[in-house]
mmCIF file of C-alpha atoms and ligand atoms in Angstrom:
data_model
loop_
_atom_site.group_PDB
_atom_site.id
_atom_site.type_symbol
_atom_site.label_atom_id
_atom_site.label_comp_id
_atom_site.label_asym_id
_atom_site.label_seq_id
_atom_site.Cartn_x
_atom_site.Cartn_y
_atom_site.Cartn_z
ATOM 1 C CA UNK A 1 85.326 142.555 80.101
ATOM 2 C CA UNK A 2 83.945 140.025 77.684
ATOM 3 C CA UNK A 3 87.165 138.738 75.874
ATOM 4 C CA UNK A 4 87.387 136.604 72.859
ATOM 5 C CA UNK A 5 90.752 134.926 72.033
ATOM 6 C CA UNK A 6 91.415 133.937 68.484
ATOM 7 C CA UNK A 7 94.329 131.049 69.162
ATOM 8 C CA UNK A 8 94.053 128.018 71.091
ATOM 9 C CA UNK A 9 97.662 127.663 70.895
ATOM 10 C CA UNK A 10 100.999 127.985 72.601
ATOM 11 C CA UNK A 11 100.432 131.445 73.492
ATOM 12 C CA UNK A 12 96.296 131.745 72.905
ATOM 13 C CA UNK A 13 95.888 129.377 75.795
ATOM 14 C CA UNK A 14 98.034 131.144 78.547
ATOM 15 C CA UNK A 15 96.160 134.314 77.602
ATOM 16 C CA UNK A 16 92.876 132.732 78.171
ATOM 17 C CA UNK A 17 94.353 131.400 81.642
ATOM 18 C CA UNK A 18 95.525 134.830 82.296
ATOM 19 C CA UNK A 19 92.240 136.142 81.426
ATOM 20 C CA UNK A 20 90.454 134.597 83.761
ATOM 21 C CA UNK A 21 92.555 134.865 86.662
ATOM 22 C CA UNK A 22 91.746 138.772 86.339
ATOM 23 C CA UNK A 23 88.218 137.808 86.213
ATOM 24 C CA UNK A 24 87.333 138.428 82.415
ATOM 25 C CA UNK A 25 84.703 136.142 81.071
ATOM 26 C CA UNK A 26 86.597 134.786 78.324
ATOM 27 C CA UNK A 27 85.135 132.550 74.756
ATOM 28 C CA UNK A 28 87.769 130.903 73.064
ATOM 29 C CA UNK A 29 87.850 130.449 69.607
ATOM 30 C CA UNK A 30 90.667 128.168 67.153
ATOM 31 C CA UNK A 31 90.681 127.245 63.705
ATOM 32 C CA UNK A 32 87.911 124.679 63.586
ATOM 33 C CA UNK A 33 85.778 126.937 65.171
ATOM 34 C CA UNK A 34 86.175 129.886 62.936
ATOM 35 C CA UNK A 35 86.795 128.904 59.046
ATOM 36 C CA UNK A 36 86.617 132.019 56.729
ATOM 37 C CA UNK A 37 86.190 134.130 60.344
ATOM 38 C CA UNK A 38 82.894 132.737 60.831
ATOM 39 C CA UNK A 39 83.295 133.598 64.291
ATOM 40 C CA UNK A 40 84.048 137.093 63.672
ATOM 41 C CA UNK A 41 80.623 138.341 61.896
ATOM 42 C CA UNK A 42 78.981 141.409 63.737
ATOM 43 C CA UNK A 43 76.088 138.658 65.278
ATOM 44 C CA UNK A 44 79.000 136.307 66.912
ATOM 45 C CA UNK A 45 80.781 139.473 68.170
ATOM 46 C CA UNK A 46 77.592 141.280 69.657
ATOM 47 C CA UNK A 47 78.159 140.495 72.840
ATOM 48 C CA UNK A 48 82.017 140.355 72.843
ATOM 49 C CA UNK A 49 83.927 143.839 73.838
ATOM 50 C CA UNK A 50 87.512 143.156 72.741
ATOM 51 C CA UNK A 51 89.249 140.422 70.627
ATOM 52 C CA UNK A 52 92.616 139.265 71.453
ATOM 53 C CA UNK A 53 94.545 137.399 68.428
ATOM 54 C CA UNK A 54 97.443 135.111 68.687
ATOM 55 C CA UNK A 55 97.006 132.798 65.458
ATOM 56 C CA UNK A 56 98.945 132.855 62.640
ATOM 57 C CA UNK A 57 100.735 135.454 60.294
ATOM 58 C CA UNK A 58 98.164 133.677 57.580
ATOM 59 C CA UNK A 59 95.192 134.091 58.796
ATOM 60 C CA UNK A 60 95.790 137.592 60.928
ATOM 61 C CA UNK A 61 95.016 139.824 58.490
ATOM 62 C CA UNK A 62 91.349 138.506 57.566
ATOM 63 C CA UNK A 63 90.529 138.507 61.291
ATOM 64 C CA UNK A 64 91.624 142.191 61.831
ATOM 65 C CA UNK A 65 89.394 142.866 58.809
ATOM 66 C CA UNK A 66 86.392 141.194 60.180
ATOM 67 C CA UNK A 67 86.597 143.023 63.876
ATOM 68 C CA UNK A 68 87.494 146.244 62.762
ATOM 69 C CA UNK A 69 84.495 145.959 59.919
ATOM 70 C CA UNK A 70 82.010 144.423 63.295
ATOM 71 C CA UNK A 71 83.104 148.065 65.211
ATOM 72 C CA UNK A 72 85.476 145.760 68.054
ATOM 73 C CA UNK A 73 88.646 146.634 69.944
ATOM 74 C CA UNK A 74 91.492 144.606 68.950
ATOM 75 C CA UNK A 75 94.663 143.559 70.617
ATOM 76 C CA UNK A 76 96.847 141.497 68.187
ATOM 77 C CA UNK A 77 100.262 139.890 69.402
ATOM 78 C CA UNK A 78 100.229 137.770 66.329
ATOM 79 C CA UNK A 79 103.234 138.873 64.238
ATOM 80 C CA UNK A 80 104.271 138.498 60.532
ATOM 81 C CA UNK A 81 101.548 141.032 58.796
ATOM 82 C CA UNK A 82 102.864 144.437 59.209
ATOM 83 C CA UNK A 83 103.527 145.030 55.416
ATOM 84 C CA UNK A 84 99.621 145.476 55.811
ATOM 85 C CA UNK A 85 100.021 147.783 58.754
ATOM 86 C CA UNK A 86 99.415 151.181 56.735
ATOM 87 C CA UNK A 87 95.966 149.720 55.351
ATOM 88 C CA UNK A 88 95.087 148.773 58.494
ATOM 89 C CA UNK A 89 95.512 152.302 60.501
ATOM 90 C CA UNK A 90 93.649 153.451 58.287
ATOM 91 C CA UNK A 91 90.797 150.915 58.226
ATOM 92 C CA UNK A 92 90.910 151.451 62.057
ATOM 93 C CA UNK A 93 90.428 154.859 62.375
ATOM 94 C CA UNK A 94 88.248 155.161 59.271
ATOM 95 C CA UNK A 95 86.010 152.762 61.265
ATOM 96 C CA UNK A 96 86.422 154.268 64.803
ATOM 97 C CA UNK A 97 87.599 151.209 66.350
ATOM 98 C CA UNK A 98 90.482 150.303 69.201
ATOM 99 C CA UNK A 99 93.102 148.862 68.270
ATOM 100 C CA UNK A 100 96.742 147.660 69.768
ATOM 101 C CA UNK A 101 99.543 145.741 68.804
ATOM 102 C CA UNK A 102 102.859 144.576 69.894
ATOM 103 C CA UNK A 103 105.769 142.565 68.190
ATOM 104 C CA UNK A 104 105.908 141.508 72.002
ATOM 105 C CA UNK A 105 103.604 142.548 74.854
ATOM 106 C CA UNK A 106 106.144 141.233 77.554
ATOM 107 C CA UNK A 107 107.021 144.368 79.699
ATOM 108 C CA UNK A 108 110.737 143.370 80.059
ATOM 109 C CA UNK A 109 110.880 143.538 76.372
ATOM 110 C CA UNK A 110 109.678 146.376 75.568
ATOM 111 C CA UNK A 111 112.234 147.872 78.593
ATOM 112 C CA UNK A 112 114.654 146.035 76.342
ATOM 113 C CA UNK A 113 113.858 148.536 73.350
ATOM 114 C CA UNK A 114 114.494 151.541 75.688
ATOM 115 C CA UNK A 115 117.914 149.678 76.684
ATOM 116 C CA UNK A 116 118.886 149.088 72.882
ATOM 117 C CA UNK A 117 117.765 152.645 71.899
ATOM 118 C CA UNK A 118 119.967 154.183 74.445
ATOM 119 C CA UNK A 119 123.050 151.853 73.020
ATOM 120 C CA UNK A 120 122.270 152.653 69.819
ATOM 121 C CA UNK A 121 124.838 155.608 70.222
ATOM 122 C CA UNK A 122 127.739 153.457 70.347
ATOM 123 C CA UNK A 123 127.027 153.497 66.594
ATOM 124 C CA UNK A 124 128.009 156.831 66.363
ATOM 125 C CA UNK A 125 131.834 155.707 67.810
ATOM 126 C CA UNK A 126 133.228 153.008 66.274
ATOM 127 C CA UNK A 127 131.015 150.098 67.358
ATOM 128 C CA UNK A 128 129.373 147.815 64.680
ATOM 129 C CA UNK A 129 126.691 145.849 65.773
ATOM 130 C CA UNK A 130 124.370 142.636 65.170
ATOM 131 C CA UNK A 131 120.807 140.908 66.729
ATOM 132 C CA UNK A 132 120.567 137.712 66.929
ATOM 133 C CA UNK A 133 116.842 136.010 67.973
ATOM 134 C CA UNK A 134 116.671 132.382 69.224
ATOM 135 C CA UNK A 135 112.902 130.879 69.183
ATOM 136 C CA UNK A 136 111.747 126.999 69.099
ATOM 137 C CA UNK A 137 111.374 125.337 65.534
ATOM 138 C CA UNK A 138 107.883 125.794 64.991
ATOM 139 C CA UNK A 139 107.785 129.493 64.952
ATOM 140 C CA UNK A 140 106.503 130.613 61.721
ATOM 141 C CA UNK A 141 107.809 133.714 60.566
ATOM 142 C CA UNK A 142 111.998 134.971 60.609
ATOM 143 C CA UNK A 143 113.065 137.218 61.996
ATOM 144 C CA UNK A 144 111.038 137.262 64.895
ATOM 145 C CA UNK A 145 108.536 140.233 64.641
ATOM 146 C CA UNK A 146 110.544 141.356 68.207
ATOM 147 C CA UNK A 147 114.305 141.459 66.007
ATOM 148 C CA UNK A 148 112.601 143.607 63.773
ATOM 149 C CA UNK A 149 111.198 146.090 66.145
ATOM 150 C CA UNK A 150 114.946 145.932 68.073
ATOM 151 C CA UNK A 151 116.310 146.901 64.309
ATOM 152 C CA UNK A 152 113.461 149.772 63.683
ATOM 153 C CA UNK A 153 114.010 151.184 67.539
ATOM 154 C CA UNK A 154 118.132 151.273 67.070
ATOM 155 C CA UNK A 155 117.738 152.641 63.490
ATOM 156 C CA UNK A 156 115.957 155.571 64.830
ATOM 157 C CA UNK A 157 118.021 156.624 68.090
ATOM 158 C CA UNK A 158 121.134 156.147 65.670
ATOM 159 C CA UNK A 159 121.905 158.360 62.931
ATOM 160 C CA UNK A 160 122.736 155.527 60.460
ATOM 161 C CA UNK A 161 120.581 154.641 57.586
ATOM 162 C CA UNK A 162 121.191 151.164 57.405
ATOM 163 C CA UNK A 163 119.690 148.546 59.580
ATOM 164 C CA UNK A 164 121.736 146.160 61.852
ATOM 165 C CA UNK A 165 121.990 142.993 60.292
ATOM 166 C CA UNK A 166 119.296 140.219 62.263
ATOM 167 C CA UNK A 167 120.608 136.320 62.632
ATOM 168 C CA UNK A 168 117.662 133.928 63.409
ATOM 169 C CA UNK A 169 117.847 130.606 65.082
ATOM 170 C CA UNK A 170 115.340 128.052 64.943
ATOM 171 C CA UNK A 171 115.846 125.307 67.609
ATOM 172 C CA UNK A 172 114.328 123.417 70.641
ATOM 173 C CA UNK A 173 111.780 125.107 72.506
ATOM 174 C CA UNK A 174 113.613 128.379 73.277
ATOM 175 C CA UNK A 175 110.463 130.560 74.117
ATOM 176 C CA UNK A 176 112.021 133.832 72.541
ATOM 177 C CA UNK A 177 115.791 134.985 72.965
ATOM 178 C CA UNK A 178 117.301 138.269 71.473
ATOM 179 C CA UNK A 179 120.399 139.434 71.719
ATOM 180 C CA UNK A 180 122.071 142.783 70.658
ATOM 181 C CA UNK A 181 126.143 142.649 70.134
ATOM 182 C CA UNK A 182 127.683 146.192 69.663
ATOM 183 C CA UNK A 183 131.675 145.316 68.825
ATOM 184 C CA UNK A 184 134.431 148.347 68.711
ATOM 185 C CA UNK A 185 138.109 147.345 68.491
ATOM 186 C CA UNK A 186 138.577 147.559 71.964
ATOM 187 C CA UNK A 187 135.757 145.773 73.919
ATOM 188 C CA UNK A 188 132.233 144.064 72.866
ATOM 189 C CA UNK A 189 128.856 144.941 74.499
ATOM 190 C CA UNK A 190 126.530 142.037 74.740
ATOM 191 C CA UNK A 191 122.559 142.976 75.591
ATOM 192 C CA UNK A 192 120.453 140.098 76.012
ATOM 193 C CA UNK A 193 116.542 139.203 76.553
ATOM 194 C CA UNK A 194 115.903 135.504 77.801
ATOM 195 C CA UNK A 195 112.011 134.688 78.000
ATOM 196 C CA UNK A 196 111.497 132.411 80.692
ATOM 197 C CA UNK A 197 107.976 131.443 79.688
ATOM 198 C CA UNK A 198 105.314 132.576 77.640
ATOM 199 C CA UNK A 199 103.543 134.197 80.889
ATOM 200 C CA UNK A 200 104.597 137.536 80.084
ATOM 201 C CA UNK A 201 103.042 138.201 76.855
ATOM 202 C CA UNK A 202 99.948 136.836 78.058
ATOM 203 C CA UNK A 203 99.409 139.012 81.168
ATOM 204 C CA UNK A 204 101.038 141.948 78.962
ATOM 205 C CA UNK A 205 98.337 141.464 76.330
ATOM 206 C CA UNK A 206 95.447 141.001 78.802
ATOM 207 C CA UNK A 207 96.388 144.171 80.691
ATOM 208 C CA UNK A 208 96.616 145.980 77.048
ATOM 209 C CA UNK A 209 93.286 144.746 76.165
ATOM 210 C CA UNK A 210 91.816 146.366 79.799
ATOM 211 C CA UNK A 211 93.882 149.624 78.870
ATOM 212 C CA UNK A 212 92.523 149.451 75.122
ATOM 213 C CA UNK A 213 88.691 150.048 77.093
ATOM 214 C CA UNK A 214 86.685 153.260 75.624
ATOM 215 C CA UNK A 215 89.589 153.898 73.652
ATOM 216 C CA UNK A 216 89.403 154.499 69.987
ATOM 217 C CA UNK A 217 92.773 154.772 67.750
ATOM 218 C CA UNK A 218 95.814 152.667 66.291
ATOM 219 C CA UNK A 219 98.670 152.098 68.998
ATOM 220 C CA UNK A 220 101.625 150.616 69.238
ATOM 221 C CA UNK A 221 102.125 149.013 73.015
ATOM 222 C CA UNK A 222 105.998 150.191 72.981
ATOM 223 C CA UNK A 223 104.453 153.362 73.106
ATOM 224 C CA UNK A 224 101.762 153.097 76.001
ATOM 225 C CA UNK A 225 103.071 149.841 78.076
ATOM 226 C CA UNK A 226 104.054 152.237 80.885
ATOM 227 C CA UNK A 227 100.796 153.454 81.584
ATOM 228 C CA UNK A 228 99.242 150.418 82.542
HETATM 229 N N1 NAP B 1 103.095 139.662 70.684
HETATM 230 C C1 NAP B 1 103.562 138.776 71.550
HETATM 231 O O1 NAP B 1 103.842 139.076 72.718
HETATM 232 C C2 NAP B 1 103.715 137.347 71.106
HETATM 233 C C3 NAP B 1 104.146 136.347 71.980
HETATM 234 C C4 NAP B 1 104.169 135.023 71.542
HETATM 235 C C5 NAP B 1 103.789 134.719 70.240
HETATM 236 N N2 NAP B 1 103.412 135.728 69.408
HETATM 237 C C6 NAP B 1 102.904 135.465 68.059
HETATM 238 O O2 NAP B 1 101.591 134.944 68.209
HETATM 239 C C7 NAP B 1 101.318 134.030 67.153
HETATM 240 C C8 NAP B 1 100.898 132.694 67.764
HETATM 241 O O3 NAP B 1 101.996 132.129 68.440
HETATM 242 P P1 NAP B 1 101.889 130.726 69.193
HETATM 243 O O4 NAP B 1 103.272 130.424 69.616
HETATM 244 O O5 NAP B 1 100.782 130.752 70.184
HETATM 245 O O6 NAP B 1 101.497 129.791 67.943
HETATM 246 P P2 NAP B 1 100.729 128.373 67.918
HETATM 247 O O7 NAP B 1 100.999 127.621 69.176
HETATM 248 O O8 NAP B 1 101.077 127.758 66.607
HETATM 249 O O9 NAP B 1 99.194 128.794 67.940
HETATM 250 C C9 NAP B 1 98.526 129.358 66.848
HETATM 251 C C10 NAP B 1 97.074 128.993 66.973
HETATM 252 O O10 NAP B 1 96.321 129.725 66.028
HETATM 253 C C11 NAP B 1 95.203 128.915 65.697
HETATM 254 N N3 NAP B 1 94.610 129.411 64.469
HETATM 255 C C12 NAP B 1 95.085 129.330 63.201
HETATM 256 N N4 NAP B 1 94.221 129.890 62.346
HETATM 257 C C13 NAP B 1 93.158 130.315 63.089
HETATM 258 C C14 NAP B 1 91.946 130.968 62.779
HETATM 259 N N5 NAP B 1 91.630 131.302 61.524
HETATM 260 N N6 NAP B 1 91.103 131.289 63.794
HETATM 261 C C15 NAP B 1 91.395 130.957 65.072
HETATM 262 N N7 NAP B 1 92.541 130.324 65.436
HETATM 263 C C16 NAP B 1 93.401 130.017 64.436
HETATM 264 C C17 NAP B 1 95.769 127.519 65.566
HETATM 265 O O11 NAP B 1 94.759 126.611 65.709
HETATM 266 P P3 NAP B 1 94.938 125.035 65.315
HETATM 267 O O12 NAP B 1 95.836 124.484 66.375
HETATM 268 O O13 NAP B 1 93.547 124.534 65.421
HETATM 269 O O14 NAP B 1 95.501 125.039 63.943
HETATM 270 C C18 NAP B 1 96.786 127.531 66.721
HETATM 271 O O15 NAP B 1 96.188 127.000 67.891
HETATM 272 C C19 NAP B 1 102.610 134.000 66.292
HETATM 273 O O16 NAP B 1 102.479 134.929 65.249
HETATM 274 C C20 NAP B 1 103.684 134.452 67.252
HETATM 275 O O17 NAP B 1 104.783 135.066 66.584
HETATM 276 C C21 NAP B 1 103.375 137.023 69.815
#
């Protein structure tokens, strides 16, 4: 596939790397090289087949815009713009474009929603619980798009209306760390999701981007990671 990757940063980078290594060609494209998404006009994308954003919750939104508008598949791990999310189904499928997104596209993390559904029913017997996400200081947006999409996945396997309560850290260089603590008078349960590196959101997005091929439609990777 010809791959363009908006982000030449933490996560941008390793994508690019892990683009490569399953023989994409792969254009790279950061800030300086695309003010006002000048790199994202229907002439700069005619030769491109999907775009894969990791930027910033800032600039997302424009960039989604721009693709979708130039008729390309999208894969966006960026996080921090999903009050927009409604609009942008709709843009999508107005348009006839394909387009996937993930909080996280690490595989072990989105096993880690299935494991937190299926402990959501402790709510339903005396348990309380809490997340807590751990990610280095320069992370943007809190909580972590991740703790939200552990909140939304327990809030519907559990027949509570109210959301567990999220806790964000900010410190070091802790690539991403989530934790889920369900508490009952008599015992604790701890559930916990340590990112080694940044590896597996790269190859997870990569792979979604060679799923997302002749597709057209809105998904959600939770819902399709275990079909690639
Ligand atoms: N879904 C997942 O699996 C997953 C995993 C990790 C991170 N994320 C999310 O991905 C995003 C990026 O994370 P990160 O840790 O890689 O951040 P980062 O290291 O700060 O990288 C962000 C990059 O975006 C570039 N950028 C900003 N505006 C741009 C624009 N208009 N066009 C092109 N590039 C632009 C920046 O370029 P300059 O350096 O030139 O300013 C920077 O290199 C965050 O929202 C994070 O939460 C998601």
């Amino acid at each position: 596939m010809r791959l363009l990757i908006l982000g030449r940063g933490k996560t941008g980078s390793l994508v690019a790397e892990a683009a490569a290594e399953r023989k994409h060609q792969v254009r790279v494209a950061g800030a300086k090289e695309n003010p006002a998404c000048a790199a994202l006009t229907p002439e700069r994308l005619h030769d491109i087949d999907t775009v894969i954003d990791f930027t910033t919750p800032h600039a997302v939104v424009a960039h989604i815009e721009a693709c979708v508008k130039a008729g390309k598949n999208m894969v966006v791990g960026t996080t921090g713009w999903y009050r927009d999310i409604d609009r942008i189904r709709g843009l999508v499928e107005q348009r006839g474009t394909g387009f996937i997104y993930a909080a996280n596209f690490s595989v072990g993390v989105n096993l880690f929603f299935d494991v937190a559904r299926a402990a959501a029913a402790a709510l339903r017997h005396d348990y309380s619980g809490q997340i807590f996400e751990r990610h280095h200081v320069h992370k943007k947006d809190a909580p972590s798009g991740t703790a939200i999409a552990i909140q939304q996945a327990i809030r519907e396997a559990s027949t509570r209306n109210e959301d567990l309560e999220i806790t964000s850290f900010r410190e070091g260089d802790v690539v991403g760390l989530h934790e889920v603590v369900l508490e009952s008078p008599a015992d604790r349960i701890y559930l916990c999701h340590d990112a080694k590196s940044r590896r597996g959101f790269a190859e997870g997005a990569v792979r979604a981007a060679e799923w997302l091929a002749g597709r057209k439609g809105f998904y959600d990777f939770k819902d399709v990671w275990r079909e690639l």
